[in-house]
Amino acid sequence: MEITETRELLYNLIHSSAEAITFADLEGTVQFTNPAADQLYGYEPGELRGRNVDIFNSRQTLHTDEIVAAITATGKWQGELLQRRKDGSVFYAALRVSLIYDAQGHPIGFGSHSHDISERKNYEERIQYLAHHDALTELPNRTLFFDRLEQCVISARKSGSYSAVLCLDLDRFKAINDARGHPVGDELLKQVGQRIVGSLAEGDTVARMGGDEFTIILKNLGPAVLDAARKAEATAEQILAVIQNPLSVAGQQIHVTTSIGINMFRGDDDNIMNLLKHADTAMYRSKEQGRNQICFFLPEMQADVNQRLHIERELKTAMQVTDQLELFLQPVLRLAEQCVCSYEVLLRWKTDTGWRMPDTFINIAEQSGQIQKLGNKVLRDVLALRRQILERDPQFEDHIAINVSSIQFRLPDFVQEYQSILQSSGQSAQGLILELTESVLIDDMEDIITKMHQLKELGFRIHIDDFGTGYSSLNYLRRLPLDGLKIDRSFVGALDTDPEAKLIIQLICDMARSLNLVTIAEGVENTSQLQILAGTGCDYFQGFWYSPAVPAAELGLIDLGVS
Ligand code: C2E
Ligand code: CA
Ligand code: CA
């Protein structure tokens, strides 16, 4: 091949290459560009000749020194650079630059090959972004949250200024998600995330940790703890308020509330896991206090948490060991004749240090997922106890009332569990009363009605416990297959001092009669309460005045020594 032919061939190859190829002399003055280079950098053919290669450099990445050093040492450099087009726009290019020599081996300039890799870069950036953000809400995720929290602890320690970490959890989100579907739940989370962002100051962080759980860092709240706490509380209140405003999701108005726990810190406790755990503990306290609340973490809560965890573990064993959980019975009497006609079963837990009362462990059983097991055990034990009573007294016809936790009632297989326990005991539910608190009634109405009818078919009677403390309306009650209302003991306790208490009880009894329900007053402690009650139309009563809850043997229902 002739030299001229070779030259022409090479020229054509370079000219038609899809790679952008440029040649600059040792001063960096461009001598040649191929059409791909003109196009890549946005210049007319020939326009680049005579310009310095500096014009390709984006101001954001001037690595010239590094590149020159590499080329001086090895004759070449390759890498990725942010490049600038004629119109000023920038893009990522993969670049290879090499020193070009003449026939005598003297360097004469730089040749460079480059192509646009913006698309790949964008993709990589997206991956990088997703590694630190939650795909649904686009908020920072757990990883980024901990990064920021760590930074915040370091700067708080230096500055002595307080910061706060907040835990936030939507109340009853699961119920909304189940009832309205996951797409609605997802949209709801997105909107909640945006509303939180809108309540925060610049520089604060809100992250989604998963599910309906959000965490927030409020920075630089100042060196005075009370002042800082007030600021954190104001932000938390603002968040409660904006979330409480109905959200519009897929054409539906949804009302949600949230519970917030706040933990203030100043870098003294540098374990970021603990910072978050304490905020979480405070959040659970808010939920316990009735939801839609704010609660600050206090060191006493830590002791409380340890105590609860301890009880939770002990309860697990107590349920397996016989004799530890015992049924006590409190007699219920007919008000008119003052004769015992039924018993309420109240659970007692025998420990080395004495009897533990249900108020100290029922809610722990509820929160640790043990309530169904516990509730089932109570029903089994009640059936066994009734069998013993009947062996002794075949005429026994008194009713036995069992408390059912609203959390247990809400479980989808609650009725089936009860049904199979009845079946294996060979007894019917005739003569058994289930006491459900009013808090059962706030959920999915159709589900409640269905379950209540199923329970009635099994033979149970249903009473509403602690009546008057919730919000059930007459219309609501009318739709439920109920048998009785148990008037909350706070009304009975107030009879001595508050004349209005009698009126309220009277109203409840009138309403109950119109719905064909019996009424029971609980917590009767003295004769004067009993006398006032007699004028209200109430049917039954129970309380310390007659007897506290005691073992069945003490009531003479079974033989002493048998339990
Ligand atoms: P509750 O259903 O409202 O039960 C009545 C509570 O009032 C009992 O407390 C009882 O001992 C107490 N009491 C009875 N008479 C009087 C009185 O004259 N004055 C006063 N001040 N109190 C009186 P206890 O046994 O500590 O039970 C507390 C709660 O624990 C119960 O409230 C009930 O909600 C729950 N509970 C008890 N046993 C069970 C159970 O087996 N399962 C479930 N799910 N909950 C239970
Ligand atoms: Ca009760
Ligand atoms: Ca009660």
mmCIF file with all atom_site columns, C-alpha atoms and ligand atoms in Angstrom, residues 344 403 435 437 464-467 486-489 522 542, ligand 3:
data_model
loop_
_atom_site.group_PDB
_atom_site.id
_atom_site.type_symbol
_atom_site.label_atom_id
_atom_site.label_alt_id
_atom_site.label_comp_id
_atom_site.label_asym_id
_atom_site.label_entity_id
_atom_site.label_seq_id
_atom_site.pdbx_PDB_ins_code
_atom_site.Cartn_x
_atom_site.Cartn_y
_atom_site.Cartn_z
_atom_site.occupancy
_atom_site.B_iso_or_equiv
_atom_site.pdbx_formal_charge
_atom_site.auth_seq_id
_atom_site.auth_comp_id
_atom_site.auth_asym_id
_atom_site.auth_atom_id
_atom_site.pdbx_PDB_model_num
ATOM   1  C  CA . GLU A 1 344 ? -66.424 -12.347 86.871 1.00 0.00 ? 344 GLU A CA 1
ATOM   2  C  CA . ASN A 1 403 ? -62.657 -10.526 79.992 1.00 0.00 ? 403 ASN A CA 1
ATOM   3  C  CA . GLU A 1 435 ? -66.786 -8.742  78.515 1.00 0.00 ? 435 GLU A CA 1
ATOM   4  C  CA . THR A 1 437 ? -64.341 -2.955  76.337 1.00 0.00 ? 437 THR A CA 1
ATOM   5  C  CA . ILE A 1 464 ? -69.664 -4.092  77.013 1.00 0.00 ? 464 ILE A CA 1
ATOM   6  C  CA . ASP A 1 465 ? -67.184 -3.484  79.840 1.00 0.00 ? 465 ASP A CA 1
ATOM   7  C  CA . ASP A 1 466 ? -66.159 -0.118  81.311 1.00 0.00 ? 466 ASP A CA 1
ATOM   8  C  CA . PHE A 1 467 ? -69.155 1.416   79.609 1.00 0.00 ? 467 PHE A CA 1
ATOM   9  C  CA . LYS A 1 486 ? -71.181 -2.856  82.556 1.00 0.00 ? 486 LYS A CA 1
ATOM   10 C  CA . ILE A 1 487 ? -71.096 0.686   83.887 1.00 0.00 ? 487 ILE A CA 1
ATOM   11 C  CA . ASP A 1 488 ? -67.538 1.867   84.449 1.00 0.00 ? 488 ASP A CA 1
ATOM   12 C  CA . ARG A 1 489 ? -66.497 1.930   88.081 1.00 0.00 ? 489 ARG A CA 1
ATOM   13 C  CA . GLU A 1 522 ? -68.983 -2.472  89.142 1.00 0.00 ? 522 GLU A CA 1
ATOM   14 C  CA . GLN A 1 542 ? -70.302 -6.226  92.056 1.00 0.00 ? 542 GLN A CA 1
HETATM 15 CA CA . CA  B 2 .   ? -64.705 -2.973  84.086 1.00 0.00 ? 3   CA  B CA 1
#
